[in-house]
XYZ file of C-alpha atoms in Angstrom:
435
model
C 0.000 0.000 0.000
C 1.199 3.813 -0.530
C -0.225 6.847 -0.308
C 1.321 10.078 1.455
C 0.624 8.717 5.177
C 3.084 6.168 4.564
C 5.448 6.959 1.758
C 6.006 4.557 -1.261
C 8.022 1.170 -0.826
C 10.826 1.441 -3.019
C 10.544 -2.593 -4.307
C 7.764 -1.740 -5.660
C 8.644 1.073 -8.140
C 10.613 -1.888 -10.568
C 7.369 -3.329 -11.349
C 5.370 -0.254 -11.846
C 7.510 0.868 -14.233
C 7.492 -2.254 -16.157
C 3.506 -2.016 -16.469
C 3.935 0.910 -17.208
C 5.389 0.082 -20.387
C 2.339 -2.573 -21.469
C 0.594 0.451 -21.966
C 0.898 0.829 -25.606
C -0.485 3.949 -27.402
C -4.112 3.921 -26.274
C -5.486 6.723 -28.361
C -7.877 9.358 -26.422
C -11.419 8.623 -25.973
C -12.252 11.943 -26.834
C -15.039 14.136 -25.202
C -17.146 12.625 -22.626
C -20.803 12.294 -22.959
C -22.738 14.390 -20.027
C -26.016 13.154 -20.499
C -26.855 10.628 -17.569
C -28.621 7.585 -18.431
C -32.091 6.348 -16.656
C -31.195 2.666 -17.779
C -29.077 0.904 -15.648
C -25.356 1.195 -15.857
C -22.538 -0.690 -14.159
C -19.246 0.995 -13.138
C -15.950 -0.759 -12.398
C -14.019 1.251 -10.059
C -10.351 0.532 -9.144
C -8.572 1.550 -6.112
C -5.105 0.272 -3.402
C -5.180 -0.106 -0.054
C -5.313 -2.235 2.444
C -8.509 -3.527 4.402
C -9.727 -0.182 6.523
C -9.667 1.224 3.080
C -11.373 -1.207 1.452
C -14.294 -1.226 3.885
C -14.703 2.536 4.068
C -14.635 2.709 0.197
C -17.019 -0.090 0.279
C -19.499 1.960 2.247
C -19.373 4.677 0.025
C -20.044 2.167 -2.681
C -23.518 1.432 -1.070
C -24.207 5.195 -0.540
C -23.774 6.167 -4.211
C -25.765 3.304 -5.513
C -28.482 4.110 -2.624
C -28.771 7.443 -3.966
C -28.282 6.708 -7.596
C -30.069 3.134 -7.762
C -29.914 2.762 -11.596
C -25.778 2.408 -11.087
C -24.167 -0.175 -9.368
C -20.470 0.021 -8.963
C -18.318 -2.721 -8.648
C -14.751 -2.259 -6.855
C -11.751 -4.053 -7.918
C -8.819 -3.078 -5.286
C -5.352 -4.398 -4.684
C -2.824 -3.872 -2.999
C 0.640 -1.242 -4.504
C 2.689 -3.815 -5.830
C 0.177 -5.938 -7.824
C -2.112 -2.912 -8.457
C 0.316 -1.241 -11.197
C 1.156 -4.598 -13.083
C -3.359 -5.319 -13.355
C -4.223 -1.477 -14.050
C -1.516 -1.724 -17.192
C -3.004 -5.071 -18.305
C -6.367 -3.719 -18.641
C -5.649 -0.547 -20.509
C -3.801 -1.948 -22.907
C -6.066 -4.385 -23.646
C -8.965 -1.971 -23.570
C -10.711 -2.835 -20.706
C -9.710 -0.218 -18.037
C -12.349 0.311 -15.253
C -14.306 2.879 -15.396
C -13.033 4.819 -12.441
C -9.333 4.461 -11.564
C -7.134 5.242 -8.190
C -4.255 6.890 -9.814
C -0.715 8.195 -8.572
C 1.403 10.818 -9.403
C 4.195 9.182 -10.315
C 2.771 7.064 -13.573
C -0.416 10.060 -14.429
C 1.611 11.640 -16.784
C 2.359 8.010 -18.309
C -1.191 7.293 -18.615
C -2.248 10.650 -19.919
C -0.208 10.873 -22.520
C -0.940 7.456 -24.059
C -4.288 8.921 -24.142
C -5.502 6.359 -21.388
C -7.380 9.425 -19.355
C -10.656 11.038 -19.697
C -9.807 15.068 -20.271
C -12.099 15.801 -16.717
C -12.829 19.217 -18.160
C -14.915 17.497 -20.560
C -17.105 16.285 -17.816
C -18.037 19.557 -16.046
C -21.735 18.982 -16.045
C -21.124 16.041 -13.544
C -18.114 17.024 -11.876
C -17.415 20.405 -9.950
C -14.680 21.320 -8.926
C -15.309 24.707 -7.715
C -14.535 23.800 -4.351
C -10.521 23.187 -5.049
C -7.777 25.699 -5.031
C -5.882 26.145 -8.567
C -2.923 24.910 -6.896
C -4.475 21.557 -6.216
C -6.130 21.492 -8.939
C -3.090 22.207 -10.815
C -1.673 19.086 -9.261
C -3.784 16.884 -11.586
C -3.000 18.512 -15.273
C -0.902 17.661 -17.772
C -0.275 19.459 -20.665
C -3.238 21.971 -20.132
C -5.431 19.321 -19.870
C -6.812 18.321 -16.044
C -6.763 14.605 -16.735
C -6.895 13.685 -12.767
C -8.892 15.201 -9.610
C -6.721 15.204 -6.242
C -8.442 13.194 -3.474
C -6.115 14.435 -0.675
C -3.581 16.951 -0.003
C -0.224 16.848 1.745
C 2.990 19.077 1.647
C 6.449 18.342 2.665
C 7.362 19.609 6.181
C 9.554 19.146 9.105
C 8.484 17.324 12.074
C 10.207 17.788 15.125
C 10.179 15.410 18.399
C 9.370 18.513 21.123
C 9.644 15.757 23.864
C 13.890 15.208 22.740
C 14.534 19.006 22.588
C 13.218 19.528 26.287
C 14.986 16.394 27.475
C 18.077 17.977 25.918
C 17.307 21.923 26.635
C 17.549 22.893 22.815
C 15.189 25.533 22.114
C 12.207 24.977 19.423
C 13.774 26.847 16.218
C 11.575 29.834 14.846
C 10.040 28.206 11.730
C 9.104 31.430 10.678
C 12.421 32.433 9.588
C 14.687 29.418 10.025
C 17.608 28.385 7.450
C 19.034 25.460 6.461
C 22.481 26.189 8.098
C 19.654 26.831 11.252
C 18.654 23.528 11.051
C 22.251 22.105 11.023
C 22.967 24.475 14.065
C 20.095 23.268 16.312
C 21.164 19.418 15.071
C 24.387 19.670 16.094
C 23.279 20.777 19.413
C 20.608 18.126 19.964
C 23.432 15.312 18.946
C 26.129 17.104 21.217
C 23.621 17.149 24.397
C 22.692 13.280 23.783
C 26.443 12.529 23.483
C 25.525 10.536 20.433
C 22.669 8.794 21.459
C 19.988 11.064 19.300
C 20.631 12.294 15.974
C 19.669 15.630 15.992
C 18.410 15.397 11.998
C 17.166 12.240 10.060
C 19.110 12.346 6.947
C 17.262 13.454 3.944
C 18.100 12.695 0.133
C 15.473 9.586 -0.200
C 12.492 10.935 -2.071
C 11.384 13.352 -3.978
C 9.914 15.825 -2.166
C 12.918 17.337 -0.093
C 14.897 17.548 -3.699
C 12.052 19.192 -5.063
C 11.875 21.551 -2.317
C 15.264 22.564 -2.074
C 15.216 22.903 -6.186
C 12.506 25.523 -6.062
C 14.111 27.249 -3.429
C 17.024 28.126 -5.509
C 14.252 29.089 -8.264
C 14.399 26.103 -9.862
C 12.530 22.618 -11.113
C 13.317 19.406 -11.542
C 11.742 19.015 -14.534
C 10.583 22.050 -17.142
C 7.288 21.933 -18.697
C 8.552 20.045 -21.559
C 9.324 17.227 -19.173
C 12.900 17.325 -19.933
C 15.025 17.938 -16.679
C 15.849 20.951 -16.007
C 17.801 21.124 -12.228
C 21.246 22.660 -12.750
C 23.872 20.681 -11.649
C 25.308 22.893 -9.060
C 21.660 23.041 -7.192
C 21.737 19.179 -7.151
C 25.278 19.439 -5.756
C 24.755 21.690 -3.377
C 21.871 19.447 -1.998
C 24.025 16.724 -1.852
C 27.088 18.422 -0.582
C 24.557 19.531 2.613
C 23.507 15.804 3.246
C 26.921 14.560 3.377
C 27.901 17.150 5.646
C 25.434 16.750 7.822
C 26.438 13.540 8.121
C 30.212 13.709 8.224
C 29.265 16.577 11.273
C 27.373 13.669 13.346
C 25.009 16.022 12.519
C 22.731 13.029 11.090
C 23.536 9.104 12.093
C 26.251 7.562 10.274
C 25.782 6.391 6.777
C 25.060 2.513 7.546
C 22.350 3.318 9.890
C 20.499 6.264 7.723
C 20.552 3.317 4.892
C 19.540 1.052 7.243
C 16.359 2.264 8.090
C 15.769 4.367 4.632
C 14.704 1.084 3.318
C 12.797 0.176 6.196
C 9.189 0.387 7.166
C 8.126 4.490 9.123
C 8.020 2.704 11.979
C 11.359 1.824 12.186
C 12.410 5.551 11.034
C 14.771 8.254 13.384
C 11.532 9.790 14.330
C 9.195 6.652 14.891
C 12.368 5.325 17.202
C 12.694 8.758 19.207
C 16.669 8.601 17.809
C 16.425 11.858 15.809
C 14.784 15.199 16.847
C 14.368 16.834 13.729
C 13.217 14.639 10.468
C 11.770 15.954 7.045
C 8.227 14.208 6.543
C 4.587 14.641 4.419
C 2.193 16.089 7.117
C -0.167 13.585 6.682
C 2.203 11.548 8.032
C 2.142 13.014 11.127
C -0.575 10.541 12.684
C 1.639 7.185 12.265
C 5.056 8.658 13.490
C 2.882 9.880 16.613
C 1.456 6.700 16.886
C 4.513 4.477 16.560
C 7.100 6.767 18.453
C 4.585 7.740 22.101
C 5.810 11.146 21.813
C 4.893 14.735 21.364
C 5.536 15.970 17.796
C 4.916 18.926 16.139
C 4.851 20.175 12.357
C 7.191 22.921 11.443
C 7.441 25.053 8.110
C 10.475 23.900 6.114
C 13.935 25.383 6.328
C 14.734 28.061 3.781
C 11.327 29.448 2.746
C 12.105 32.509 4.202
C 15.273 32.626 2.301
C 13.395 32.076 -0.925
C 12.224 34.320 -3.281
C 9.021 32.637 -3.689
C 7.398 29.851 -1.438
C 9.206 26.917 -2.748
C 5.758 24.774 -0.658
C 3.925 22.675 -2.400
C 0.536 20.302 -2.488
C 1.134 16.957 -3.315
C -2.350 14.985 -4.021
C -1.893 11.878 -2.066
C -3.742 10.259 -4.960
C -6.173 11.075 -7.351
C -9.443 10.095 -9.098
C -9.447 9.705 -12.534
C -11.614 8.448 -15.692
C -10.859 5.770 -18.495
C -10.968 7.170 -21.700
C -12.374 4.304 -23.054
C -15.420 4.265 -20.325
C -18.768 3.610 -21.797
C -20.233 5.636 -19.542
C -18.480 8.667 -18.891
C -20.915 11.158 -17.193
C -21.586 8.565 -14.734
C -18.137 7.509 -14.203
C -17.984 11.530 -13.658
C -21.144 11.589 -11.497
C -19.390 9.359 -8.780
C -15.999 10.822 -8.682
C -18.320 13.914 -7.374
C -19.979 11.938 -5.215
C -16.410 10.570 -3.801
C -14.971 14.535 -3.818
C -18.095 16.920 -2.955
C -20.530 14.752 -1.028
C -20.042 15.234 2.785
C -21.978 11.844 3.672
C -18.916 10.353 1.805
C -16.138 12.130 3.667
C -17.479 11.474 6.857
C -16.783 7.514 5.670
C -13.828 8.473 4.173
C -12.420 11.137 6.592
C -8.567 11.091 5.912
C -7.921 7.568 4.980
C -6.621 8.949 1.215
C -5.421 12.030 2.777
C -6.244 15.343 4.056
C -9.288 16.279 1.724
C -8.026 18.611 -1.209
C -11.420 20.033 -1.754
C -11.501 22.892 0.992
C -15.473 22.874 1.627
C -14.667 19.166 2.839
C -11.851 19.572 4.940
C -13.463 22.496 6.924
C -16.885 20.063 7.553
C -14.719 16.921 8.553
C -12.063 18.667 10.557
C -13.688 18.730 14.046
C -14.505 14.798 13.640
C -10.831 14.176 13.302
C -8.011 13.267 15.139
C -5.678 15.554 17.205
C -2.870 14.281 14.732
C -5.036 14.848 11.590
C -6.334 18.578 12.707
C -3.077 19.339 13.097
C -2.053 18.298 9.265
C -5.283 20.141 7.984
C -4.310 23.123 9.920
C -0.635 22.850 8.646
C -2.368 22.952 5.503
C -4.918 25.727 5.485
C -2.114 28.379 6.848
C 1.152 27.067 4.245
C 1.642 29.321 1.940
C 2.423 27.229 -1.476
C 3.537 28.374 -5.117
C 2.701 26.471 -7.922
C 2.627 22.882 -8.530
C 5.460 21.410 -9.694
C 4.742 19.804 -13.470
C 3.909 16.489 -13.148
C 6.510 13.478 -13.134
C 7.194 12.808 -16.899
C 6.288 10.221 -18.443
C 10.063 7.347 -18.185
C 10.780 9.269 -14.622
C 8.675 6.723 -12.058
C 12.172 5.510 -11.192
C 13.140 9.417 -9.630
C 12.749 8.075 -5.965
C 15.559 4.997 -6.558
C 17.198 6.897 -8.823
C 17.757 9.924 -6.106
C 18.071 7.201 -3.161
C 21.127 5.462 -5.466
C 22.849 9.191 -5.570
C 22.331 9.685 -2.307
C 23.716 6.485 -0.815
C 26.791 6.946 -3.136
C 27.950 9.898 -1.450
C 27.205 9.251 1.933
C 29.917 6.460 1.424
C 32.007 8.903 -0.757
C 31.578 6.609 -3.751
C 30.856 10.140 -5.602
C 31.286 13.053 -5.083
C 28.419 15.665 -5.002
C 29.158 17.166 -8.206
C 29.591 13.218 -9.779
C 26.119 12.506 -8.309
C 24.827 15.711 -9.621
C 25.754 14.775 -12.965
C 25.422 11.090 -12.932
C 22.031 12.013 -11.874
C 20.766 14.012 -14.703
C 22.221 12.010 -17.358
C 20.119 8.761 -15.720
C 17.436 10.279 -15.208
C 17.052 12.071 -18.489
C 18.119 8.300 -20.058
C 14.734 7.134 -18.431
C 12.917 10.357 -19.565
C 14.115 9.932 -23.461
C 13.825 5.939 -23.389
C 10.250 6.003 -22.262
């Protein structure tokens, strides 16, 4: 399973990629039909997840078809691993389901083959008033919005409060902290312990602290082409910081940030209480408070007060989108309303996909949630974000091993920043132009 509460196991990105590549050239389906049916109609609706999910989704199943008795849905769910490999056999043998759970990572692979309903041509079913731009934004490629965020997250830094007061280092001001701030206030936290806490997780393993630190140099990983587009000396500067950090004992030595990079959150820095400071999705929050017992709290990221513009960003957690090939489009598009706007359905759902990205939502479900969770919505409602970054391309669903790889190589001075910088463009723009 993988969504942004738990991050995105790494085994698993192999075979996505793989399916990927069944895909074929689809051809688009063209514009969707918004004229509703009074016969009946069946849906097939595809989602991941494990079994809470399963049974919530389940019950919002039977509340659609209650109110909309003339369509019956029928879910098809699996878990990550297996659920890339099925979606790619279907589509490219023309049988997608009508409604499909879809990622970030492979949307711009499926768009493009012309596997996606264009959801602007489904209007008269589907608002999406309700949305800021910048989610919205999340979900388009090449003009086109060809997938509807479900939930929201945005990269942050979550800090153990309960390990600072144990070691008398004072809460940073995450107002106007820097990065060399963070490495200050790490070095402090691993100096009081003698050791025995990290003062900073090690970062470098996915792609949302390299996207981060990208825009706040004012630049992007990728341009709109899809081509990369990071200069070399931002990537080696971000590299050049994590090996620091970790040559300063400012961040546990290089076997042990490996170690548990390719382990499960719970076995993380911050789900152990052996690292104060960690960089996290906020949605996350809930399972590191859960598996650690301790007090954390969500602070804004290093460096956006440095920046020109707020290098913040929303992330959909996942996304609903439409076969192009659906026989029955404004339906298809009548449901993924239901699933976004109806507030019967997100007091099922609540934040089992994710903070809800449409705002009306996440107001009305916000007192019924969690301590944890109010906390992520509020980190949420006061960020201030710029724009989306453009989608993953279509070839890059490898980024996250491919940035992991580089990361791992200098840590044990295999490369040097400015070799990783460069070995990492020319890969990744391999996978880009190969795809």
């Amino acid at each position: 399973m993988r969504d942004s509460r738990i991050g995105r196991p790494l085994r698993a990105a192999a075979l996505a990629t793989a399916a990927v590549l069944m895909l074929g050239a689809c051809g688009g389906g063209g514009a969707a039909s918004q004229e509703l049916s009074d016969k009946p109609v069946t849906l097939r609706f595809t989602w991941w997840g494990a079994d809470e999910r399963h049974k919530r989704t389940q019950q919002v199943i039977d509340l659609f078809q209650k109110k909309h008795p003339n369509i019956t849905v029928k879910g098809e769910f699996k878990d990550w691993n297996g659920y890339w490999e099925s979606l790619a056999t279907t589509v490219a043998a023309n049988d997608a389901p009508d409604v499909i759970q879809m990622d970030e990572l492979y949307l711009s692979s499926y768009a493009e083959r012309g596997a996606l309903l264009d959801l602007g041509t489904a209007a008269k079913n589907l608002k999406t008033a309700d949305f800021d731009k910048s989610a919205l934004d999340t979900g388009v490629v090449k003009g086109k919005q060809y997938a509807l965020p479900v939930g929201l997250s945005a990269y942050a830094m979550v800090v153990n409060t309960g390990l600072l007061d144990t070691y008398k280092v004072k809460l940073p001001d995450d107002a106007s902290w820097s990065w060399e701030d963070l490495r200050t206030v790490g070095a402090e936290v691993s100096k009081a312990s003698g050791g025995k806490v990290s003062g900073v997780q090690s970062l470098g393993f996915e792609a949302g602290g390299l996207n981060v630190w990208a825009r706040q140099a004012g630049a992007a990983l990728f341009d709109a082409d899809g081509k990369v587009a990071v200069p070399p000396e931002v990537l080696t500067s971000y590299w050049t910081y994590i090996r620091d950090l970790a040559k300063q004992g400012v961040t546990p030595p290089p076997s042990v940030t490996i170690e548990r990079a390719g382990s499960a959150l719970d076995q993380s820095g911050t789900a152990t209480n052996t690292s104060a400071f960690a960089t996290w999705w906020n949605t996350q929050l809930t399972s590191l408070t859960a598996a650690s017992g301790s007090q954390l709290k969500l602070l804004r990221l290093p460096g956006e007060a440095q920046a020109k513009s707020p290098a913040a960003y929303y992330k959909s957690s996942m996304y609903w989108s439409i076969s192009s090939r659906s026989k029955h489009p404004a339906e298809a598009a009548l449901f993924v309303d239901f699933l976004a706007n109806d507030e019967e359905a997100a007091n099922i759902l609540l934040t089992d996909r994710g903070v809800p990205a449409n705002k009306r939502i996440r107001t009305a479900i916000t007192p019924k949630l969690a301590e944890t969770d109010k906390a992520a919505a509020e980190y949420l409602d006061t960020l201030k974000v710029g724009t989306a970054p453009r989608v993953t391309p279509n070839g890059a669903s490898n980024l996250e091993a491919i940035i992991k790889r580089h990361t791992e190589e200098v840590l044990f001075d295999r490369m040097t920043p400015e070799q990783a910088a460069k070995s990492f463009i020319t890969e990744l723009q391999s996978e880009i132009d190969g795809a």
